[in-house]
Amino acid sequence: MLAASCCDRRMCVCPGPRRIAIPVRSSRLPLFSDAMPAPTQLFPLIRNCEIGRIYNAVCYCHHKHLCCLSPHLAHNHLRCAPQKKLATLCPKENFHQFIHARSYVSTPQRFYLTPPQVNSILKANEYSFKVPEFDGKNVSSILGFDSNQLPANAPIEDRRSAATCLQTRGMLLGVFDGHAGCACAQAVSERLFYYIAVSLLPHETLLEIENAVESGRALLPILQWHKHPNDYFSKEASKLYFNSLRTYWQELIDLNTGETTDVKEALINAFKRLDNDISLEAQVGDPNSFLNYLVLRVAFSGATACVAHVDGVDLHIANTGDSRAMLGVQEEDGSWSAVTLSYDHNAQNESEIERVKLEHPKSEEKSVVKQDRLLGLLMPFRAFGDVKFKWSIELQKRVIESGPDQLNDNEYTKFIPPNYHTPPYLTAEPEVIHHKLRPQDKFLVLATDGLWETMHRQDVVRIVGEYLTGVHHQQPIAVGGYKVTLGQMHGLLTERRARISSVFEDQNAATHLIRHAVGNNEFGAVDHERLSKMLSLPEELARMYRDDITIIVVQFNSHIVGACQNEDF
Amino acid sequence: MFLRLLSDVRWRTASRSWRSTSSSRHMTTSAAEPPSISLPAQAQVVICGGGIVGTSVAYHLSKLGWKDIVLLEQGRLAAGSTRFCAGIVSTVRHLSIELKMADYSNKLYQQLEQETGIKTGYVKTGSISLAQTQDRLISLKRIASRLSVMGIPCEIMAPKQVAQLHPLINIHDLVGAMYVPEDAVVSSVDVSLALANAASRNGVQIHERTSISHVMVQKGCVTGVETDRGQIECQYFVNCAGQWAYELGLSNEEPVSIPLHGCEHFYLLTRPLKKPLESNTPTIVDPDGRIYIRSWQGGILSGGFEKNPKPIFTEGRNQLEIQNLHEDWDHFEPLLSSLLRRMPGLEALEIMQLVNCPESFTPDMRCILGESPTVQGYFVLAGMNSAGTSFGGGAGRYLAEWMVNGCPSENVWPLDLKRFGALQSSRTFLRHRVMEVMPLIYDLKVPRWDFQTGRQLRTSPLYDRLDAQGARWMEKHGFERPKYFVPPGKDLLSLDQSKTFYKPDWFDIVGSEVKCCKEAVCVIDMSSFTKFEISSTGDQALEVLQYLFSNDLDVPVGHIVHTGMLNEEGGYENDCSIARLNKRSFFMISPTDQQVHCWAWLKKHMPNDSNLLLEDVTWKYTALNLIGPRAVDVLSELSYVPMTPEHFPSLFCKEMSVGYANGIRVMSMTHTGEPGFMLYIPIEYALHVYNELMSMGQKYGIRNAGYYALRSLRIEKFFAFWGQDLDTFTTPLECGREFRVKLDKGTDFIGRDALMQQKQDGVCKRFTMFILEDHDTDLDLWPWWGEPIYRNGHYVGKTTSSAYSYTLERHVCLGFVQNLDEETREALVVTPDFINRGEYEIDIAGQRFQAKAKLYPFSSLFTQRRRKDEMELSGYHGK
């Protein structure tokens, strides 16, 4: 219903949760719709500066993206809130009246962030990990990684994880984009790597672990996490999660096939198993009311996942949903090209539409994908959680009714998707792509769709590539025989310099990428003014202009990759 | 051969209209000898380099009557930096010798077209130097007050007046400007072709496409040059090879160190404006914006001196670097921004070309002129610091005078090659230093400024100890010297903020050091002084010293004599103290920067006698100056020897033990007029003696002091010092030092005749001390040096140094007073009466302060009464 085309625009306004559009009152709209009819009562309650900030943002948006905003608000309004008064259609007029009436409302300039402020926002979540070197030699094919995330939702619904497998070789890195809350993404970010690691473990190691647990001995550590202080694990659920995991490895022990574990298969199994466990835990419930509510929130929210497993030259990408993995390849002439290592699971992927349609009777062909969304609601076609798209109607009703009150009060959870005839409509099964790393493969970018919808993949790879090599493939300018004026030349040079200076500001490739994603102007250069405006948006408005962005940039060690490659042949 | 390539590369990129400006070159090159004519086998002078500098030297030599001159150019005439320089002739200079050179160049170029018939592109455009800050305006006002006393018209003006003079300029961020209407622009290529033409008419042979591989030297004298077309025997060689002068200097068997280094320099040429700019539009110099702008063929020519210069040719002539001399727009961006800020109307103006033209820079931003200290007959004129057009004429004249007459007609010590030694010839040092020098061209020049690069080369063994105690350092001739000591817990301003024309932040620190020198005892590390030992088997040492120095050196052993080392005209070549160590050996102490010059002078005038030994022992001794009334107590306690004046009279030298260390040369003088001792300590004892002095001195309140305290003490005592107050044009009679000249010592000495004559005629200038009367130390601009002195409203001379006297609580300026005839401007005899009967004013950046003139120091300042002829009037401290 909310035009998807709008969402693909860089600066679109998209009130309400974007992934799932629900035709009921959205939690975000009331600020506008309620406030407008009676501004005098509401505004004094809000601190002046708050108002100022909201105003600036809205007005800014109006002037620059009038064409996008106005029709959209009207559209949205008519579709979902017909009872609202006309005034809401044109908030612009009201805002302007208000600004004129209250001369003390701050001028927009006052809220520009200084470059250090911008940096502190951008760098708040940045994290870098360098694979330690032994005797001056790094034997891993990974040099290290940079990661960062920039929230648009409050709280942020994206999650990221990175860990080294201790019982097998390799490193796991993943980005998780939650929707309808962050609970599912949080759970997946905590649990998925354990499932993958366990799937990869040989039979003997599994037995050893099981025996250790059985006899109360210390457990072999399975993963070494590389976490930013802001990345948390829920303590309360750890016991529950552990038990589910233990059940999984016990089954693996029982199923022992004696074959060596195939990474691709292990990844698929781990994804499916975790989703299954999430679903089961919600159905079974937990005597602890907090945990009970938690597992329900996890199951009723959703998350996509894009996970990379790197072991020597073997790179596996397992993807569920619309996050994306992109390989940065440096050509012989030094230029950069992008190789996509995942398929998006959304309406832009025709084979995915095909798949969904084939899984349901012909009668549902029209309704199963509507307005580029699954059942007209969900943007990603694969996801963890989202039991609304997986369970039967009866099961959903039963769980909600027996669930805690908070669940019953939530209109979203109670709402059953239209045309819901033959569940499940949604799966967490990933598509896995295997890639043999080559010396020219310099880095991998894993990022949620917040990045990919603002930047073209080619630009992403070029910016990261130039950042990592420190070389700007800016051809020296020569006037030659062209007619160039001083003014034109000055503009060109200023822009080139801005591009270089933004590189020196960042110590983290992911931060650098976010700076570009949020601050790029039409010339592909970071525009401080724009960056400042985008970052000073109030929480309520930020989501209208951008999505959460989470990025992991993994840098490969070309020497090791080259050496491994030679061994292989 | 190399410049040839350089010019080829640039030639192709140069546009047609740029070429047309030098259309006259074909005519003049044909006037020069075609390359097929063989080289002469011998000549009196061979000049290397056919740029504006080389042709100017040839021109002036031939004017002075020398005809047997060959000028060799490896490429074509005027093809190197000369070809690409902006052609601005400006007298806006900080040094008065530079100002004189530029003024002369301007006048020379103006009449050159008439003299030779060759168009030189000379246009008297005038120049406007802009000030964006008050400090810059002060700097301009200082220059303005010097220009006006030289008779060069100039005007400090308000921004609005600037707008009337120039149609395009944005004046909103200006606080003022200086307009010099006589400044000009030329085509530097055509000027040097005109000079070459005039020279060749006077008999100078010019050979293009001839490169010199090295200069042949025998017994320390030039004998000829080796070229790619054969040898030429010659008596004199002049190195005007510009960028390549350093390499050429090193190519000799006996290398000649010519410290200069290239940096890329960029300027922009545009197509004509819609309404073409008049050719006489004033040149704009915006030093705060780091750019200059002149009109050029209806458009503009604009370049500048960026903060981050690109040094080039560090490893010498590098083919790759020459090929890579491209336009670098990204590098030029700050200057372009600055240009468009200054002239926003130029946005739509079309670019023609960005020219990359390497320029050579020297370690102290002054050009290099003079004779090599190691090879006789080897002269140098190079390192023009991007002002080759402005200085070429004047510098060429001074060098020609030097060669023909044995000395130039002006004091060129600030430019003398001998101010440098081999220690400045490291490529690394030069590369680092020029990166600081090039931006400095447009940086604000404030008093007491120290270079930041190329430091800590020569240090005393106490350096670390002093540094840990808060020493702040200045550098002289590569040697680190303490300026003052910042007490613990006190912070000074950061380097950039400390730039001021007003009262500096160290004022109180130095004040307390001075107080300690007056009341207790201080120790100053003065190890940088140049120290020579002259000894002989017989009386040769005494004989030669008696001939070289004006005072009588035949004194009892252990006595110290202050004396001048004079030239034939009676002027000071050096001012030093000589201690007679024994019958046949002498210890000579000279200013730090005399190391090369004094050595060369002595070598030149000493007979070639194997029994006579001259040794540079500078590196062997650490010198500590123990100043103050309690110095006597400290030293006697450390040596168990009574040090009172009865036992150790003034100006006395004795080797004795201090602490455990034996063989310390203790001299009863301090270079300040205060009581105390100089200790010359063999370096291995330096730390021991210093530690002993400090611990023993504790009960007498001993502390470290620096050169700023020394300087204040010395100037308030009216002590002149060489290199600043004294120069080769000053005689002892002019600075009240008759008592140091023994005309009747029984032997002849250099300069005696001139002094006899002067004694008879009377002096035409007189060293005078001025005490500023109505000057507020806290609020008024501080004097520096070079301020005009007015007597009864008439200009009579300039100050040479100044300092704040903490005793008098007044500023003291030292300077020379002349008596200029009001009509003929002729210098008349200056009598003490003339000095005493006058009302004086000192002009500091356009503001005049009343001053009291004195010919003798305040006697009440002396804490110890001494006979006047025993008075220690010496000083050889740098600026």
PDB file of C-alpha atoms in Angstrom, chain B residues 63-258:
ATOM      1  CA  LYS B  63      80.242  47.975 -17.908  1.00  0.00           C
ATOM      2  CA  LEU B  64      83.009  48.089 -15.330  1.00  0.00           C
ATOM      3  CA  GLY B  65      85.560  47.613 -18.077  1.00  0.00           C
ATOM      4  CA  TRP B  66      86.245  43.873 -18.015  1.00  0.00           C
ATOM      5  CA  LYS B  67      85.986  42.634 -21.575  1.00  0.00           C
ATOM      6  CA  ASP B  68      87.507  39.179 -21.642  1.00  0.00           C
ATOM      7  CA  ILE B  69      84.378  37.382 -20.541  1.00  0.00           C
ATOM      8  CA  VAL B  70      82.747  34.195 -21.769  1.00  0.00           C
ATOM      9  CA  LEU B  71      79.172  33.357 -20.815  1.00  0.00           C
ATOM     10  CA  LEU B  72      78.207  29.689 -21.219  1.00  0.00           C
ATOM     11  CA  GLU B  73      74.632  28.509 -21.245  1.00  0.00           C
ATOM     12  CA  GLN B  74      73.815  24.822 -21.411  1.00  0.00           C
ATOM     13  CA  GLY B  75      70.497  25.403 -23.170  1.00  0.00           C
ATOM     14  CA  ARG B  76      69.445  28.659 -24.642  1.00  0.00           C
ATOM     15  CA  LEU B  77      69.576  32.086 -23.107  1.00  0.00           C
ATOM     16  CA  ALA B  78      66.857  32.848 -20.597  1.00  0.00           C
ATOM     17  CA  ALA B  79      65.458  29.342 -20.771  1.00  0.00           C
ATOM     18  CA  GLY B  80      65.402  28.225 -17.137  1.00  0.00           C
ATOM     19  CA  SER B  81      63.510  29.791 -14.259  1.00  0.00           C
ATOM     20  CA  THR B  82      63.961  33.135 -15.969  1.00  0.00           C
ATOM     21  CA  ARG B  83      61.760  31.963 -18.796  1.00  0.00           C
ATOM     22  CA  PHE B  84      58.852  31.216 -16.546  1.00  0.00           C
ATOM     23  CA  CYS B  85      59.027  33.773 -13.826  1.00  0.00           C
ATOM     24  CA  ALA B  86      56.225  36.210 -13.370  1.00  0.00           C
ATOM     25  CA  GLY B  87      58.349  39.269 -14.118  1.00  0.00           C
ATOM     26  CA  ILE B  88      57.351  41.394 -11.138  1.00  0.00           C
ATOM     27  CA  VAL B  89      59.887  44.002 -10.031  1.00  0.00           C
ATOM     28  CA  SER B  90      59.017  45.097  -6.547  1.00  0.00           C
ATOM     29  CA  THR B  91      60.907  47.040  -3.897  1.00  0.00           C
ATOM     30  CA  VAL B  92      58.650  45.789  -1.129  1.00  0.00           C
ATOM     31  CA  ARG B  93      61.416  44.015   0.774  1.00  0.00           C
ATOM     32  CA  HIS B  94      62.313  43.583   4.395  1.00  0.00           C
ATOM     33  CA  LEU B  95      66.093  43.767   4.185  1.00  0.00           C
ATOM     34  CA  SER B  96      67.541  47.103   3.218  1.00  0.00           C
ATOM     35  CA  ILE B  97      70.166  45.520   0.979  1.00  0.00           C
ATOM     36  CA  GLU B  98      67.388  43.687  -0.864  1.00  0.00           C
ATOM     37  CA  LEU B  99      65.448  46.889  -1.083  1.00  0.00           C
ATOM     38  CA  LYS B 100      68.436  48.632  -2.647  1.00  0.00           C
ATOM     39  CA  MET B 101      68.990  45.810  -5.123  1.00  0.00           C
ATOM     40  CA  ALA B 102      65.356  45.885  -6.201  1.00  0.00           C
ATOM     41  CA  ASP B 103      65.391  49.652  -6.525  1.00  0.00           C
ATOM     42  CA  TYR B 104      68.492  49.529  -8.690  1.00  0.00           C
ATOM     43  CA  SER B 105      67.058  46.695 -10.815  1.00  0.00           C
ATOM     44  CA  ASN B 106      63.921  48.703 -11.406  1.00  0.00           C
ATOM     45  CA  LYS B 107      65.874  51.722 -12.603  1.00  0.00           C
ATOM     46  CA  LEU B 108      68.138  49.562 -14.745  1.00  0.00           C
ATOM     47  CA  TYR B 109      65.298  47.763 -16.510  1.00  0.00           C
ATOM     48  CA  GLN B 110      63.487  51.012 -17.088  1.00  0.00           C
ATOM     49  CA  GLN B 111      66.282  52.434 -19.230  1.00  0.00           C
ATOM     50  CA  LEU B 112      67.332  49.120 -20.761  1.00  0.00           C
ATOM     51  CA  GLU B 113      65.030  49.375 -23.731  1.00  0.00           C
ATOM     52  CA  GLN B 114      66.441  52.769 -24.566  1.00  0.00           C
ATOM     53  CA  GLU B 115      69.987  51.509 -24.130  1.00  0.00           C
ATOM     54  CA  THR B 116      69.694  48.365 -26.218  1.00  0.00           C
ATOM     55  CA  GLY B 117      66.703  48.933 -28.431  1.00  0.00           C
ATOM     56  CA  ILE B 118      65.198  45.689 -27.262  1.00  0.00           C
ATOM     57  CA  LYS B 119      61.653  45.703 -25.940  1.00  0.00           C
ATOM     58  CA  THR B 120      61.684  44.535 -22.347  1.00  0.00           C
ATOM     59  CA  GLY B 121      57.982  44.703 -21.624  1.00  0.00           C
ATOM     60  CA  TYR B 122      58.689  47.209 -18.868  1.00  0.00           C
ATOM     61  CA  VAL B 123      55.498  48.765 -17.561  1.00  0.00           C
ATOM     62  CA  LYS B 124      55.414  50.865 -14.432  1.00  0.00           C
ATOM     63  CA  THR B 125      52.268  49.357 -12.956  1.00  0.00           C
ATOM     64  CA  GLY B 126      52.842  50.006  -9.298  1.00  0.00           C
ATOM     65  CA  SER B 127      52.104  47.366  -6.738  1.00  0.00           C
ATOM     66  CA  ILE B 128      49.553  47.111  -3.962  1.00  0.00           C
ATOM     67  CA  SER B 129      50.356  44.922  -0.974  1.00  0.00           C
ATOM     68  CA  LEU B 130      47.193  44.037   0.894  1.00  0.00           C
ATOM     69  CA  ALA B 131      46.759  43.551   4.626  1.00  0.00           C
ATOM     70  CA  GLN B 132      43.969  41.335   5.915  1.00  0.00           C
ATOM     71  CA  THR B 133      45.113  41.717   9.503  1.00  0.00           C
ATOM     72  CA  GLN B 134      46.406  44.517  11.705  1.00  0.00           C
ATOM     73  CA  ASP B 135      49.699  42.716  12.147  1.00  0.00           C
ATOM     74  CA  ARG B 136      50.187  42.578   8.424  1.00  0.00           C
ATOM     75  CA  LEU B 137      49.448  46.267   8.197  1.00  0.00           C
ATOM     76  CA  ILE B 138      52.140  46.930  10.812  1.00  0.00           C
ATOM     77  CA  SER B 139      54.551  44.892   8.736  1.00  0.00           C
ATOM     78  CA  LEU B 140      53.685  46.958   5.665  1.00  0.00           C
ATOM     79  CA  LYS B 141      54.006  50.201   7.583  1.00  0.00           C
ATOM     80  CA  ARG B 142      57.496  49.206   8.684  1.00  0.00           C
ATOM     81  CA  ILE B 143      58.461  48.667   5.055  1.00  0.00           C
ATOM     82  CA  ALA B 144      56.773  51.919   4.069  1.00  0.00           C
ATOM     83  CA  SER B 145      58.811  53.933   6.540  1.00  0.00           C
ATOM     84  CA  ARG B 146      62.018  52.420   5.119  1.00  0.00           C
ATOM     85  CA  LEU B 147      60.966  52.952   1.525  1.00  0.00           C
ATOM     86  CA  SER B 148      60.128  56.582   2.062  1.00  0.00           C
ATOM     87  CA  VAL B 149      63.514  57.426   3.591  1.00  0.00           C
ATOM     88  CA  MET B 150      65.106  55.858   0.516  1.00  0.00           C
ATOM     89  CA  GLY B 151      63.140  58.222  -1.652  1.00  0.00           C
ATOM     90  CA  ILE B 152      60.884  55.535  -3.059  1.00  0.00           C
ATOM     91  CA  PRO B 153      57.322  56.820  -3.105  1.00  0.00           C
ATOM     92  CA  CYS B 154      54.842  54.685  -1.234  1.00  0.00           C
ATOM     93  CA  GLU B 155      51.556  55.162   0.496  1.00  0.00           C
ATOM     94  CA  ILE B 156      49.636  53.338   3.189  1.00  0.00           C
ATOM     95  CA  MET B 157      46.015  53.453   2.166  1.00  0.00           C
ATOM     96  CA  ALA B 158      42.532  52.468   3.233  1.00  0.00           C
ATOM     97  CA  PRO B 159      40.725  49.598   1.491  1.00  0.00           C
ATOM     98  CA  LYS B 160      38.434  52.040  -0.314  1.00  0.00           C
ATOM     99  CA  GLN B 161      41.377  53.631  -2.074  1.00  0.00           C
ATOM    100  CA  VAL B 162      42.535  50.201  -3.209  1.00  0.00           C
ATOM    101  CA  ALA B 163      39.212  49.697  -4.938  1.00  0.00           C
ATOM    102  CA  GLN B 164      39.812  52.876  -6.901  1.00  0.00           C
ATOM    103  CA  LEU B 165      43.182  51.659  -8.111  1.00  0.00           C
ATOM    104  CA  HIS B 166      42.083  48.213  -9.194  1.00  0.00           C
ATOM    105  CA  PRO B 167      38.764  47.441 -10.890  1.00  0.00           C
ATOM    106  CA  LEU B 168      38.336  43.829  -9.795  1.00  0.00           C
ATOM    107  CA  ILE B 169      39.458  43.685  -6.229  1.00  0.00           C
ATOM    108  CA  ASN B 170      37.272  42.633  -3.318  1.00  0.00           C
ATOM    109  CA  ILE B 171      38.160  44.841  -0.355  1.00  0.00           C
ATOM    110  CA  HIS B 172      35.721  43.572   2.258  1.00  0.00           C
ATOM    111  CA  ASP B 173      38.207  41.631   4.316  1.00  0.00           C
ATOM    112  CA  LEU B 174      41.008  44.190   4.119  1.00  0.00           C
ATOM    113  CA  VAL B 175      42.224  46.444   6.881  1.00  0.00           C
ATOM    114  CA  GLY B 176      44.584  48.423   4.705  1.00  0.00           C
ATOM    115  CA  ALA B 177      47.196  48.280   1.996  1.00  0.00           C
ATOM    116  CA  MET B 178      50.463  49.729   0.820  1.00  0.00           C
ATOM    117  CA  TYR B 179      50.766  51.225  -2.648  1.00  0.00           C
ATOM    118  CA  VAL B 180      54.177  51.512  -4.274  1.00  0.00           C
ATOM    119  CA  PRO B 181      53.551  53.330  -7.571  1.00  0.00           C
ATOM    120  CA  GLU B 182      57.056  52.886  -9.010  1.00  0.00           C
ATOM    121  CA  ASP B 183      57.011  49.082  -8.953  1.00  0.00           C
ATOM    122  CA  ALA B 184      56.953  47.531 -12.383  1.00  0.00           C
ATOM    123  CA  VAL B 185      56.483  44.408 -14.442  1.00  0.00           C
ATOM    124  CA  VAL B 186      58.777  43.224 -17.194  1.00  0.00           C
ATOM    125  CA  SER B 187      59.205  40.256 -19.434  1.00  0.00           C
ATOM    126  CA  SER B 188      62.135  38.704 -17.636  1.00  0.00           C
ATOM    127  CA  VAL B 189      63.143  36.759 -20.725  1.00  0.00           C
ATOM    128  CA  ASP B 190      63.448  39.929 -22.742  1.00  0.00           C
ATOM    129  CA  VAL B 191      65.269  41.725 -19.969  1.00  0.00           C
ATOM    130  CA  SER B 192      67.920  39.055 -19.839  1.00  0.00           C
ATOM    131  CA  LEU B 193      68.177  39.001 -23.618  1.00  0.00           C
ATOM    132  CA  ALA B 194      68.632  42.755 -23.578  1.00  0.00           C
ATOM    133  CA  LEU B 195      71.324  42.435 -20.908  1.00  0.00           C
ATOM    134  CA  ALA B 196      73.028  39.731 -22.956  1.00  0.00           C
ATOM    135  CA  ASN B 197      72.814  41.859 -26.025  1.00  0.00           C
ATOM    136  CA  ALA B 198      74.355  44.868 -24.303  1.00  0.00           C
ATOM    137  CA  ALA B 199      77.047  42.661 -22.788  1.00  0.00           C
ATOM    138  CA  SER B 200      77.963  41.086 -26.109  1.00  0.00           C
ATOM    139  CA  ARG B 201      78.213  44.541 -27.655  1.00  0.00           C
ATOM    140  CA  ASN B 202      80.710  45.277 -24.924  1.00  0.00           C
ATOM    141  CA  GLY B 203      82.729  42.265 -25.948  1.00  0.00           C
ATOM    142  CA  VAL B 204      81.289  39.460 -23.849  1.00  0.00           C
ATOM    143  CA  GLN B 205      81.229  36.184 -25.781  1.00  0.00           C
ATOM    144  CA  ILE B 206      78.060  34.197 -25.334  1.00  0.00           C
ATOM    145  CA  HIS B 207      77.931  30.490 -26.132  1.00  0.00           C
ATOM    146  CA  GLU B 208      74.664  28.601 -25.920  1.00  0.00           C
ATOM    147  CA  ARG B 209      74.300  24.836 -25.743  1.00  0.00           C
ATOM    148  CA  THR B 210      77.547  24.524 -23.892  1.00  0.00           C
ATOM    149  CA  SER B 211      77.474  22.862 -20.525  1.00  0.00           C
ATOM    150  CA  ILE B 212      80.151  22.877 -17.885  1.00  0.00           C
ATOM    151  CA  SER B 213      81.053  19.564 -16.327  1.00  0.00           C
ATOM    152  CA  HIS B 214      83.286  20.957 -13.607  1.00  0.00           C
ATOM    153  CA  VAL B 215      85.560  23.806 -12.641  1.00  0.00           C
ATOM    154  CA  MET B 216      89.296  23.144 -12.575  1.00  0.00           C
ATOM    155  CA  VAL B 217      91.030  24.215  -9.400  1.00  0.00           C
ATOM    156  CA  GLN B 218      94.715  24.288  -8.548  1.00  0.00           C
ATOM    157  CA  LYS B 219      96.125  25.270  -5.177  1.00  0.00           C
ATOM    158  CA  GLY B 220      92.804  26.690  -4.118  1.00  0.00           C
ATOM    159  CA  CYS B 221      92.467  28.917  -7.164  1.00  0.00           C
ATOM    160  CA  VAL B 222      90.246  28.650 -10.216  1.00  0.00           C
ATOM    161  CA  THR B 223      92.271  27.753 -13.305  1.00  0.00           C
ATOM    162  CA  GLY B 224      89.606  26.946 -15.853  1.00  0.00           C
ATOM    163  CA  VAL B 225      86.449  25.097 -16.747  1.00  0.00           C
ATOM    164  CA  GLU B 226      85.845  21.789 -18.461  1.00  0.00           C
ATOM    165  CA  THR B 227      82.911  21.918 -20.876  1.00  0.00           C
ATOM    166  CA  ASP B 228      81.354  19.432 -23.254  1.00  0.00           C
ATOM    167  CA  ARG B 229      83.042  21.427 -26.037  1.00  0.00           C
ATOM    168  CA  GLY B 230      86.508  21.635 -24.551  1.00  0.00           C
ATOM    169  CA  GLN B 231      88.382  23.492 -21.855  1.00  0.00           C
ATOM    170  CA  ILE B 232      88.623  27.184 -21.185  1.00  0.00           C
ATOM    171  CA  GLU B 233      91.364  28.527 -18.972  1.00  0.00           C
ATOM    172  CA  CYS B 234      90.159  31.299 -16.743  1.00  0.00           C
ATOM    173  CA  GLN B 235      91.002  33.326 -13.684  1.00  0.00           C
ATOM    174  CA  TYR B 236      87.487  33.834 -12.422  1.00  0.00           C
ATOM    175  CA  PHE B 237      84.490  31.613 -12.544  1.00  0.00           C
ATOM    176  CA  VAL B 238      80.968  32.791 -11.787  1.00  0.00           C
ATOM    177  CA  ASN B 239      78.359  30.197 -10.894  1.00  0.00           C
ATOM    178  CA  CYS B 240      74.958  31.570 -11.928  1.00  0.00           C
ATOM    179  CA  ALA B 241      73.518  28.151 -12.680  1.00  0.00           C
ATOM    180  CA  GLY B 242      70.291  28.756 -10.726  1.00  0.00           C
ATOM    181  CA  GLN B 243      68.697  25.438  -9.757  1.00  0.00           C
ATOM    182  CA  TRP B 244      71.853  23.595 -10.703  1.00  0.00           C
ATOM    183  CA  ALA B 245      74.307  25.809  -8.821  1.00  0.00           C
ATOM    184  CA  TYR B 246      74.389  23.381  -5.900  1.00  0.00           C
ATOM    185  CA  GLU B 247      75.268  20.428  -8.111  1.00  0.00           C
ATOM    186  CA  LEU B 248      77.813  22.400 -10.071  1.00  0.00           C
ATOM    187  CA  GLY B 249      79.434  23.549  -6.848  1.00  0.00           C
ATOM    188  CA  LEU B 250      79.798  19.975  -5.670  1.00  0.00           C
ATOM    189  CA  SER B 251      81.232  18.755  -8.964  1.00  0.00           C
ATOM    190  CA  ASN B 252      84.635  20.350  -8.317  1.00  0.00           C
ATOM    191  CA  GLU B 253      87.485  18.413  -6.869  1.00  0.00           C
ATOM    192  CA  GLU B 254      87.406  20.972  -4.084  1.00  0.00           C
ATOM    193  CA  PRO B 255      83.636  21.243  -3.586  1.00  0.00           C
ATOM    194  CA  VAL B 256      82.016  24.626  -3.143  1.00  0.00           C
ATOM    195  CA  SER B 257      78.972  24.463  -0.923  1.00  0.00           C
ATOM    196  CA  ILE B 258      76.123  26.537  -2.334  1.00  0.00           C
TER     197      ILE B 258
END
